[in-house]
Every structure is written in structure tokens, then in C-alpha cells.
Short mmCIF file of C-alpha atoms in Angstrom, two decimals:
data_model
loop_
_atom_site.label_atom_id
_atom_site.label_comp_id
_atom_site.label_asym_id
_atom_site.label_seq_id
_atom_site.Cartn_x
_atom_site.Cartn_y
_atom_site.Cartn_z
CA MET A 1 -0.71 -54.63 -22.96
CA LEU A 2 -2.49 -54.65 -26.48
CA LEU A 3 -4.66 -52.28 -28.42
CA ARG A 4 -7.23 -53.11 -30.99
CA PRO A 5 -6.14 -52.41 -34.62
CA ARG A 6 -8.52 -49.49 -35.02
CA THR A 7 -7.26 -47.89 -31.81
CA ALA A 8 -3.68 -48.35 -32.80
CA ARG A 9 -4.21 -46.76 -36.15
CA LEU A 10 -5.97 -43.81 -34.49
CA LEU A 11 -3.06 -43.14 -32.11
CA LEU A 12 -0.33 -43.54 -34.77
CA ASN A 13 -2.02 -41.24 -37.26
CA SER A 14 -0.07 -38.01 -37.77
CA ARG A 15 -3.10 -35.85 -37.78
CA ALA A 16 -4.31 -37.45 -34.46
CA LEU A 17 -1.02 -36.64 -32.89
CA GLN A 18 -1.58 -32.95 -33.50
CA LYS A 19 -5.00 -33.02 -31.74
CA PRO A 20 -5.99 -34.21 -28.34
CA VAL A 21 -7.69 -37.55 -28.43
CA SER A 22 -10.64 -38.07 -26.13
CA LEU A 23 -10.22 -41.27 -24.19
CA ARG A 24 -13.99 -41.50 -23.78
CA LYS A 25 -14.43 -42.06 -27.52
CA LEU A 26 -11.94 -44.89 -27.64
CA PRO A 27 -13.56 -48.36 -27.71
CA SER A 28 -13.39 -50.41 -24.58
CA PRO A 29 -11.75 -52.48 -23.27
CA LEU A 30 -8.66 -50.17 -23.59
CA ARG A 31 -5.17 -50.72 -22.31
CA ILE A 32 -2.81 -47.94 -23.30
CA GLU A 33 0.87 -48.44 -23.76
CA PRO A 34 3.34 -45.52 -23.79
CA ILE A 35 3.68 -44.13 -27.26
CA ARG A 36 7.08 -44.12 -28.86
CA CYS A 37 7.76 -40.86 -30.51
CA PHE A 38 9.82 -41.02 -33.73
CA VAL A 39 9.48 -37.37 -34.86
CA ALA A 40 11.10 -34.83 -32.46
CA SER A 41 8.84 -31.97 -33.58
CA THR A 42 5.76 -33.87 -32.54
CA CYS A 43 7.12 -35.23 -29.11
CA PRO A 44 5.81 -33.38 -26.02
CA ARG A 45 8.54 -31.92 -23.82
CA ALA A 46 8.59 -33.16 -20.25
CA MET A 47 8.84 -30.22 -17.94
CA PRO A 48 11.64 -30.61 -15.31
CA ILE A 49 9.46 -29.85 -12.33
CA SER A 50 11.21 -29.50 -9.02
CA VAL A 51 9.26 -29.73 -5.76
CA VAL A 52 10.31 -27.54 -2.86
CA ASP A 53 9.29 -28.67 0.59
CA VAL A 54 8.75 -26.77 3.80
CA PRO A 55 12.17 -26.43 5.34
CA THR A 56 13.25 -27.49 8.77
CA MET A 57 12.95 -24.47 11.00
CA GLY A 58 14.24 -25.80 14.33
CA ASP A 59 14.07 -28.91 16.47
CA SER A 60 10.92 -27.87 18.26
CA ILE A 61 9.09 -26.37 15.30
CA THR A 62 6.79 -28.77 13.31
CA GLU A 63 4.66 -26.31 11.33
CA GLY A 64 4.34 -22.71 10.13
CA THR A 65 1.77 -20.35 8.74
CA ILE A 66 1.89 -18.85 5.28
CA VAL A 67 1.90 -15.07 5.80
CA ASP A 68 3.06 -13.72 2.45
CA LEU A 69 3.28 -14.89 -1.13
CA PRO A 70 5.45 -12.46 -3.01
CA VAL A 71 5.26 -14.59 -6.25
CA ALA A 72 2.16 -15.96 -7.90
CA PRO A 73 1.94 -19.15 -9.97
CA GLY A 74 3.09 -18.56 -13.51
CA GLU A 75 5.57 -15.88 -12.59
CA MET A 76 9.28 -16.15 -13.18
CA VAL A 77 11.79 -16.09 -10.34
CA ARG A 78 15.55 -16.00 -10.08
CA GLU A 79 17.72 -18.01 -7.80
CA ASP A 80 17.41 -16.98 -4.19
CA ASP A 81 14.20 -14.98 -4.81
CA VAL A 82 11.61 -15.25 -1.94
CA VAL A 83 8.69 -17.37 -3.00
CA VAL A 84 6.88 -17.95 0.30
CA VAL A 85 7.17 -16.35 3.76
CA LEU A 86 6.40 -18.56 6.75
CA GLU A 87 5.82 -17.49 10.28
CA THR A 88 6.54 -19.74 13.20
CA ASP A 89 6.13 -19.27 16.89
CA LYS A 90 9.68 -17.92 17.01
CA VAL A 91 10.78 -16.33 13.72
CA SER A 92 9.70 -15.66 10.19
CA VAL A 93 11.29 -17.79 7.56
CA ASP A 94 11.80 -16.82 3.87
CA VAL A 95 11.55 -19.83 1.55
CA ARG A 96 13.68 -18.96 -1.46
CA ALA A 97 13.86 -20.43 -4.95
CA PRO A 98 16.81 -22.92 -5.24
CA THR A 99 17.18 -21.95 -8.90
CA GLY A 100 15.68 -19.73 -11.52
CA GLY A 101 12.55 -20.75 -13.27
CA LYS A 102 8.73 -20.43 -13.38
CA ILE A 103 6.54 -21.09 -10.37
CA VAL A 104 4.04 -23.77 -11.39
CA GLU A 105 1.96 -24.25 -8.27
CA ILE A 106 1.90 -23.17 -4.61
CA MET A 107 0.36 -25.69 -2.27
CA GLY A 108 -1.36 -23.14 0.03
CA GLU A 109 -2.73 -19.71 0.57
CA ILE A 110 -2.30 -16.91 3.06
CA ASP A 111 -3.00 -18.11 6.69
CA ASP A 112 -2.77 -21.75 5.72
CA VAL A 113 -0.71 -23.89 8.13
CA VAL A 114 1.88 -26.19 6.51
CA GLU A 115 3.91 -28.94 8.19
CA VAL A 116 7.71 -29.31 8.03
CA GLY A 117 8.64 -31.63 5.15
CA SER A 118 5.36 -31.26 3.25
CA ASN A 119 5.32 -29.99 -0.42
CA LEU A 120 5.21 -26.25 -0.55
CA TYR A 121 5.51 -25.24 -4.23
CA THR A 122 6.73 -26.49 -7.54
CA ILE A 123 9.05 -24.77 -10.06
CA ASP A 124 9.77 -25.39 -13.75
CA THR A 125 13.53 -24.97 -13.84
CA ASP A 126 13.77 -25.11 -17.70
CA ALA A 127 11.25 -22.19 -18.26
CA GLU A 128 12.72 -19.12 -19.84
CA GLU A 129 11.28 -15.69 -19.42
CA VAL A 130 9.93 -14.36 -22.66
CA PRO A 131 10.76 -10.68 -23.27
CA GLU A 132 7.78 -8.50 -23.83
CA PRO A 133 7.51 -7.29 -27.45
CA LYS A 134 8.33 -3.59 -27.88
CA GLU A 135 5.54 -1.55 -29.37
CA GLU A 136 6.83 0.01 -32.64
CA THR A 137 5.63 3.56 -33.30
CA PRO A 138 4.63 4.00 -36.92
CA GLU A 139 6.67 6.63 -38.71
CA GLN A 140 4.76 9.73 -39.60
CA PRO A 141 5.29 11.14 -43.07
CA VAL A 142 7.18 14.38 -43.19
CA THR A 143 5.08 17.15 -44.72
CA ALA A 144 5.75 20.78 -45.33
CA LYS A 145 4.31 23.11 -42.67
CA GLN A 146 1.32 24.99 -43.75
CA PRO A 147 0.54 28.35 -42.31
CA ALA A 148 -2.01 28.08 -39.58
CA ALA A 149 -5.37 29.56 -40.38
CA PRO A 150 -6.65 32.23 -38.16
CA PRO A 151 -9.15 30.84 -35.54
CA ALA A 152 -12.78 31.46 -36.49
CA PRO A 153 -14.55 33.85 -34.17
CA THR A 154 -16.64 32.06 -31.57
CA PRO A 155 -20.12 33.43 -31.00
CA PRO A 156 -20.79 34.49 -27.36
CA SER A 157 -22.48 31.76 -25.43
CA ALA A 158 -25.02 32.07 -22.71
CA PRO A 159 -23.60 31.87 -19.18
CA THR A 160 -23.58 28.39 -17.75
CA PRO A 161 -25.47 28.07 -14.49
CA PRO A 162 -23.38 26.87 -11.60
CA PRO A 163 -23.69 23.09 -10.89
CA VAL A 164 -25.99 22.06 -8.06
CA PRO A 165 -23.90 20.43 -5.32
CA THR A 166 -24.75 16.81 -4.70
CA PRO A 167 -24.94 15.75 -1.03
CA PRO A 168 -22.25 13.13 -0.26
CA SER A 169 -23.61 9.61 0.01
CA PRO A 170 -23.03 7.96 3.39
CA THR A 171 -20.19 5.51 3.45
CA PRO A 172 -21.29 2.03 4.26
CA THR A 173 -19.80 0.51 7.40
CA SER A 174 -18.94 -3.13 7.50
CA PRO A 175 -20.98 -4.87 10.32
CA SER A 176 -17.78 -6.81 11.25
CA SER A 177 -16.13 -3.49 12.18
CA LEU A 178 -18.81 -2.51 14.60
CA SER A 179 -19.07 -3.64 18.22
CA ALA A 180 -22.29 -4.59 19.89
CA GLY A 181 -22.87 -0.98 20.84
CA GLY A 182 -22.37 0.21 17.32
CA ARG A 183 -18.91 1.67 17.87
CA PRO A 184 -16.09 0.94 15.38
CA GLU A 185 -13.56 -1.75 16.06
CA LYS A 186 -10.65 -3.35 14.20
CA ARG A 187 -9.74 -7.01 14.38
CA SER A 188 -6.47 -8.63 13.25
CA LYS A 189 -5.39 -12.19 13.55
CA MET A 190 -2.89 -12.89 16.34
CA SER A 191 0.45 -13.92 14.84
CA ARG A 192 1.95 -17.32 15.80
CA MET A 193 4.84 -15.47 17.40
CA ARG A 194 2.50 -13.45 19.60
CA GLN A 195 0.60 -16.63 20.51
CA ARG A 196 3.81 -18.32 21.50
CA ILE A 197 4.91 -15.34 23.56
CA SER A 198 1.59 -15.37 25.45
CA GLU A 199 1.95 -19.10 26.09
CA ARG A 200 5.48 -18.84 27.49
CA LEU A 201 4.62 -15.81 29.65
CA LYS A 202 1.63 -17.56 31.11
CA SER A 203 3.64 -20.78 31.58
CA ALA A 204 6.27 -18.83 33.52
CA GLN A 205 3.60 -17.53 35.88
CA ASN A 206 2.10 -20.95 36.38
CA THR A 207 5.41 -22.78 36.89
CA ALA A 208 8.00 -20.60 38.59
CA ALA A 209 7.75 -19.10 42.03
CA MET A 210 8.57 -15.64 40.82
CA LEU A 211 9.73 -12.90 43.27
CA THR A 212 11.12 -9.51 42.49
CA THR A 213 13.74 -7.51 44.51
CA PHE A 214 14.57 -3.88 43.85
CA ASN A 215 17.53 -1.47 44.20
CA GLU A 216 18.64 1.83 42.83
CA VAL A 217 21.87 2.80 41.24
CA ASP A 218 23.60 6.19 40.97
CA MET A 219 24.62 6.61 37.31
CA SER A 220 26.82 9.64 37.88
CA ASN A 221 30.25 7.91 37.49
CA LEU A 222 29.22 5.77 34.56
CA ILE A 223 27.75 8.74 32.72
CA ALA A 224 30.95 10.69 33.31
CA LEU A 225 33.04 7.79 32.07
CA ARG A 226 30.89 7.45 28.96
CA ASN A 227 30.98 11.23 28.20
CA ALA A 228 34.76 11.38 28.56
CA HIS A 229 35.53 8.49 26.17
CA LYS A 230 32.57 8.04 23.84
CA ASP A 231 34.18 9.89 20.91
CA GLU A 232 37.42 7.93 21.13
CA PHE A 233 35.46 4.73 21.51
CA MET A 234 33.40 5.46 18.42
CA ALA A 235 36.52 6.42 16.42
CA LYS A 236 38.40 3.22 17.36
CA HIS A 237 35.60 0.61 17.28
CA GLY A 238 33.06 2.07 14.99
CA VAL A 239 30.16 1.62 17.46
CA LYS A 240 28.57 3.80 20.12
CA LEU A 241 29.29 3.24 23.79
CA GLY A 242 26.04 2.63 25.44
CA PHE A 243 24.90 1.55 28.93
CA MET A 244 24.13 -2.00 27.98
CA SER A 245 27.70 -3.20 27.75
CA PRO A 246 28.61 -2.11 31.35
CA PHE A 247 25.42 -3.75 32.68
CA ILE A 248 26.15 -6.97 30.74
CA ARG A 249 29.73 -6.99 32.08
CA ALA A 250 28.52 -6.38 35.60
CA SER A 251 25.85 -9.08 35.25
CA THR A 252 28.23 -11.77 33.89
CA ALA A 253 30.65 -11.06 36.72
CA MET A 254 27.89 -11.60 39.30
CA LEU A 255 26.53 -14.70 37.42
CA LEU A 256 30.01 -16.36 37.72
CA GLU A 257 30.16 -15.28 41.34
CA ILE A 258 26.69 -16.64 42.22
CA PRO A 259 26.10 -19.73 40.01
CA ALA A 260 22.56 -20.34 41.20
CA VAL A 261 21.35 -17.27 39.24
CA ASN A 262 22.87 -18.69 36.13
CA ALA A 263 21.31 -22.22 36.70
CA THR A 264 18.05 -23.83 35.72
CA ILE A 265 15.79 -26.51 36.98
CA ASP A 266 15.30 -29.70 34.93
CA ASP A 267 11.71 -30.58 35.91
CA ASP A 268 11.77 -33.97 34.28
CA ALA A 269 14.80 -35.21 36.16
CA MET A 270 14.30 -32.95 39.20
CA GLU A 271 17.89 -31.77 38.93
CA ILE A 272 19.56 -28.38 39.06
CA VAL A 273 21.70 -27.62 35.92
CA TYR A 274 24.57 -25.20 36.68
CA ARG A 275 25.86 -23.59 33.47
CA GLU A 276 29.60 -22.87 33.29
CA TYR A 277 29.11 -20.33 30.51
CA VAL A 278 27.12 -17.13 30.25
CA ASP A 279 24.83 -16.38 27.24
CA VAL A 280 22.87 -13.20 27.86
CA SER A 281 19.46 -12.77 26.23
CA VAL A 282 18.77 -9.08 25.47
CA ALA A 283 15.12 -8.23 25.15
CA VAL A 284 14.43 -6.00 22.13
CA SER A 285 11.31 -4.83 20.39
CA SER A 286 10.58 -6.00 16.82
CA PRO A 287 7.68 -5.46 14.41
CA ASN A 288 6.27 -8.87 15.35
CA GLY A 289 6.65 -8.47 19.14
CA LEU A 290 9.20 -8.79 21.86
CA VAL A 291 12.22 -10.99 20.94
CA VAL A 292 15.25 -12.02 23.00
CA PRO A 293 18.33 -12.55 20.83
CA VAL A 294 21.37 -13.94 22.60
CA VAL A 295 24.82 -12.47 23.12
CA ARG A 296 27.00 -15.61 23.19
CA ASP A 297 29.86 -16.10 25.71
CA ALA A 298 29.18 -12.61 27.09
CA ASP A 299 31.57 -13.18 29.99
CA GLN A 300 34.50 -13.41 27.51
CA LEU A 301 33.68 -10.25 25.52
CA ASN A 302 34.91 -6.72 26.10
CA PHE A 303 32.79 -3.59 25.93
CA ALA A 304 33.36 -3.09 22.19
CA GLU A 305 32.53 -6.60 21.29
CA ILE A 306 29.34 -6.52 23.36
CA GLU A 307 28.20 -3.30 21.72
CA LYS A 308 28.83 -4.66 18.24
CA SER A 309 26.93 -7.82 19.04
CA ILE A 310 23.99 -5.90 20.35
CA ALA A 311 23.91 -3.54 17.38
CA GLY A 312 23.89 -6.47 15.00
CA LEU A 313 21.12 -8.27 16.77
CA ALA A 314 19.01 -5.03 17.06
CA GLY A 315 19.35 -4.47 13.32
CA LYS A 316 18.19 -7.98 12.56
CA ALA A 317 15.21 -7.60 14.89
CA LYS A 318 14.12 -4.42 13.12
CA ASP A 319 14.22 -5.86 9.59
CA GLY A 320 12.87 -9.32 10.76
CA SER A 321 15.91 -11.33 9.75
CA LEU A 322 16.65 -12.91 13.17
CA SER A 323 17.32 -16.61 12.85
CA LEU A 324 16.55 -19.41 15.27
CA GLU A 325 20.26 -19.60 16.17
CA ASP A 326 20.13 -15.90 17.18
CA MET A 327 17.45 -16.54 19.76
CA SER A 328 18.03 -20.10 20.96
CA GLY A 329 19.59 -20.71 24.34
CA GLY A 330 20.36 -17.90 26.84
CA THR A 331 21.11 -18.33 30.48
CA PHE A 332 20.08 -14.85 31.77
CA THR A 333 18.01 -12.03 30.43
CA ILE A 334 18.33 -8.19 30.60
CA SER A 335 15.35 -6.11 29.75
CA ASN A 336 15.78 -2.34 29.32
CA GLY A 337 12.39 -0.76 29.65
CA GLY A 338 14.08 2.51 30.34
CA VAL A 339 14.48 3.23 26.56
CA PHE A 340 10.66 3.57 26.46
CA GLY A 341 10.51 5.74 29.57
CA SER A 342 9.68 3.18 32.15
CA LEU A 343 10.47 4.29 35.69
CA MET A 344 9.66 1.08 37.57
CA GLY A 345 8.48 -2.44 36.66
CA THR A 346 8.72 -6.06 37.42
CA PRO A 347 10.15 -8.09 34.57
CA ILE A 348 8.90 -11.62 33.95
CA LEU A 349 11.01 -14.68 33.60
CA ASN A 350 12.08 -16.09 30.24
CA PRO A 351 11.81 -19.90 30.77
CA PRO A 352 13.80 -22.01 31.37
CA GLN A 353 15.94 -19.27 32.77
CA SER A 354 15.81 -18.50 36.50
CA ALA A 355 16.42 -14.75 36.61
CA VAL A 356 15.85 -11.58 34.62
CA LEU A 357 17.28 -8.08 35.20
CA GLY A 358 15.08 -5.05 34.52
CA MET A 359 16.66 -1.71 33.77
CA HIS A 360 14.62 1.50 33.87
CA ALA A 361 14.82 5.09 32.95
CA THR A 362 17.57 7.36 34.48
CA LYS A 363 15.98 10.35 36.14
CA MET A 364 17.44 13.22 38.12
CA ARG A 365 16.24 12.77 41.71
CA ALA A 366 17.01 14.33 45.06
CA VAL A 367 19.07 11.89 47.14
CA VAL A 368 21.07 12.12 50.31
CA ASP A 369 24.88 12.00 49.86
CA GLY A 370 26.12 9.12 52.03
CA LYS A 371 29.42 10.91 52.81
CA THR A 372 28.29 14.45 53.53
CA GLY A 373 24.67 13.98 54.39
CA ASP A 374 23.67 16.73 51.91
CA VAL A 375 20.66 16.51 49.72
CA VAL A 376 21.96 16.50 46.11
CA SER A 377 20.53 15.93 42.62
CA ARG A 378 21.82 12.68 41.04
CA PRO A 379 20.90 10.64 37.91
CA MET A 380 19.31 7.61 39.43
CA MET A 381 17.96 4.32 37.93
CA TYR A 382 15.77 1.74 39.54
CA LEU A 383 16.91 -1.92 39.04
CA ALA A 384 14.59 -4.89 39.39
CA LEU A 385 15.62 -8.62 39.60
CA THR A 386 12.88 -11.18 39.14
CA TYR A 387 14.00 -14.67 40.09
CA ASP A 388 12.66 -18.18 40.58
CA HIS A 389 12.40 -18.64 44.33
CA ARG A 390 12.36 -22.43 43.90
CA LEU A 391 16.05 -22.28 43.02
CA ILE A 392 17.34 -18.87 44.17
CA ASP A 393 17.08 -17.75 47.82
CA GLY A 394 16.44 -14.12 48.80
CA ARG A 395 19.99 -13.69 50.11
CA GLU A 396 21.46 -14.74 46.78
CA ALA A 397 19.13 -12.51 44.75
CA VAL A 398 19.77 -9.44 46.85
CA THR A 399 23.53 -10.04 46.86
CA PHE A 400 23.40 -10.45 43.10
CA LEU A 401 21.59 -7.12 42.52
CA LYS A 402 23.67 -5.28 45.07
CA GLY A 403 26.87 -6.44 43.21
CA ILE A 404 25.62 -5.02 39.98
CA LYS A 405 24.85 -1.76 41.76
CA ASP A 406 28.34 -1.49 43.15
CA LYS A 407 30.01 -2.26 39.87
CA ILE A 408 27.93 0.38 37.97
CA GLU A 409 28.41 3.05 40.61
CA ASP A 410 32.16 2.43 40.55
CA PRO A 411 33.08 1.28 37.01
CA GLY A 412 36.69 0.73 38.14
CA ARG A 413 35.56 -2.51 39.74
CA LEU A 414 34.74 -3.81 36.24
CA LEU A 415 38.31 -3.07 35.05
CA LEU A 416 39.91 -4.52 38.13
CA ASP A 417 37.54 -7.55 38.27
CA ILE A 418 36.56 -6.97 41.94
#
């Protein structure tokens, strides 16, 4: 590649190196070779730009939506600072800076959809934060204090008339916030997680043959057991003794006793998959919607281990830090609508699971004592089991729910494994 003599002289001239050269003014034809720089002070520094891609967020997730940009291009970040927040149909993912530097460019804006593996942002890893100059306050000359002169008398002024009140101007209303009838409305974009929840719930209705069976449980003995030992339990294990751990223990015992409730249907192979382990999904509310983190190997955990696991998952759900590993899998779901005051309801399946247990509020009700025949007041809870009738027969479903009732009404059965 050769340059004409006049062009070469122009590029090698020291003054020309200090000013940008317009390529349009160069004579054609032009073929430019890379310029060798012999003076370090005149050599442009090549910025070490690192490109950060959209991370892998799970086997079934191929894209995400940008929902927050805590950092703007040109700002400095430290290692592990959050640069972009992505929302998927399952969780929100914080994309953090791999090292300190200055953000050069972000390849997207709020609500843009980005694919896994595509370029997300670039960072200059050699940039250093320039400290802001401190404003120096000029020193005031020290002078001797002079005696203050007496204030001059102010002539009396005429009374000022009170201001005339101005009527408030009407606040303009955006047409987009008004319905067809002129009444105010508010619209917000449905999150990807909420969209996915809607799809899964509707898919469960369209696919499974869902049926619900009900029962009621007397909570008297379990409440008495909890009240008698809750302080000692808290002192030893550092976590409160709730009602979820007994219900999980009772459910896992029945899942092992009736394997069909813990199974699933492989629609592609038309096979029944019987799981020999129990992972219980616990439905909890989060700022982005209902999520179902999983208590792993629940059949091998004691009361304290279950309570600690639930407390940790609930904390992650509240601050939005649940990971895909926390919610993947699960063979059976327990939903406790009673914490919100629900008295009765029919839970919906969490595919590909085949059953879900619904707990409800404990209320004092008048019941007949089975031994004496007297009408007494007891703390009662309604239980509901929704199951896929394609796989689970009514006899198995009723037996399963009745077994949970018996173990809760007589907690000694849990201890004796009967």
C-alpha cells in the first residue's frame, strides 16, 4: 500500500499530527497504511475496551428485558457494581461490572429486549476517576471591628393592600390517563414474569384434568404443641416455629406413601415419571408476583431445617434476589392463602407437577366433638388438594389429604412416622 509523496509529507508532519486530518481533502486515489509512531507523547492511547455480553440465565431462557439502568454511559463503576438489570419470565438478573472502569456504551434502553449472548455494554477498564477539584474559599482580610452606626429612622410607609388571590389554574390531564367515558385510568406494562405466570396458569387449565377435594383439620393439638415449645425452639435454632414445617413434614410423608401424587406425566413419551425424592415448592408473594421457591429434599429435613430454609427463601423473594436454582424443579407445591385471610379456595396446579395443597386461615368454629357429641369451639382450617385426574385417582387424592389431616391433628404421628 503506497501513498503519494505529498500525502506522506502531510501525514508525517509534526503539526499535522496535532490536528485532525480530513480524509476528504486528501487526493485520491488514497491507500492508507498504519502510521508508525516514534514520539510517545504524540501517540494516541488505545483504550482497553471490554465487551460484556448478556449472561446465560437458564437453559430455557433465551432473552430478557432491560428494566433498570443504574449507571449511565460515561460514569465510573467499581467491580461488582450493578450496570444493567434484566427481567426474565422467571427472575430478575443483575448484570454486574467484572472490573472497575468507565462505562463507554450500553447497547439498549429501558424496555428493550436483548438476547442471551449478545453484546450488552462496553467498559474502559483503564479509566481512572478524576477527583473533583475542591473550591478554595478566598481568605478575608482581618480588619478591626468598627462600632456599628445606629440605624437611620425609617419613615412610616403607607399600608400595603392585601394581595388579590389568584384562582388556581386547572391541572391538565393526559388523554392517555382517561378512559372512553372520561374517567381516570392508569396503565402499566405487564412484566415478563407476570406474562409467564399467566401463560403457565392458563396452560395448566388447558392441559391437566384438574379436580379439587376438600377436608378440614382441627388445629388444637398443633397450636398447643407450638405454644408449649416455641420459645425453646427459637432459643435453640434461632428461627420461629411456624405451621409450614409440620404441614411440609406431613405432606412429604404422604408423598412417599402415595407415589402417584409425587409423579408427573411425560407428554412427549407418554410415560409416568415417579420421583424418588421430594422437593416442595412453597408459594410466596414477591414484589413482581407469585413465586414458588423450592425446599430441596424436604423429606430428609427436620422442623428446624425446614423453617430455616423457608425463612431464607422468603427473604430472597422480598428483596428480589431469588435465583433460577431457587425456583427450578419441585415435585409438589404448598400454597398458604391463609396468611392473607383466605377461608376457602381451589389452588391451581404448578406444571409439570400433578398436585398442590392449599392451606387456609384458621378460624374458631362450632364443631361436634366426635367422642362426646358436644358442640364445642375449635380452631379449624380448611384444606384443599387440587390434582391432575389424568394421573391421580379420587381414592388416592382423598387418602392423601386425609393422611395429612390425621398427622396434623395428632402431631405424635409425625414423630413416630406413622
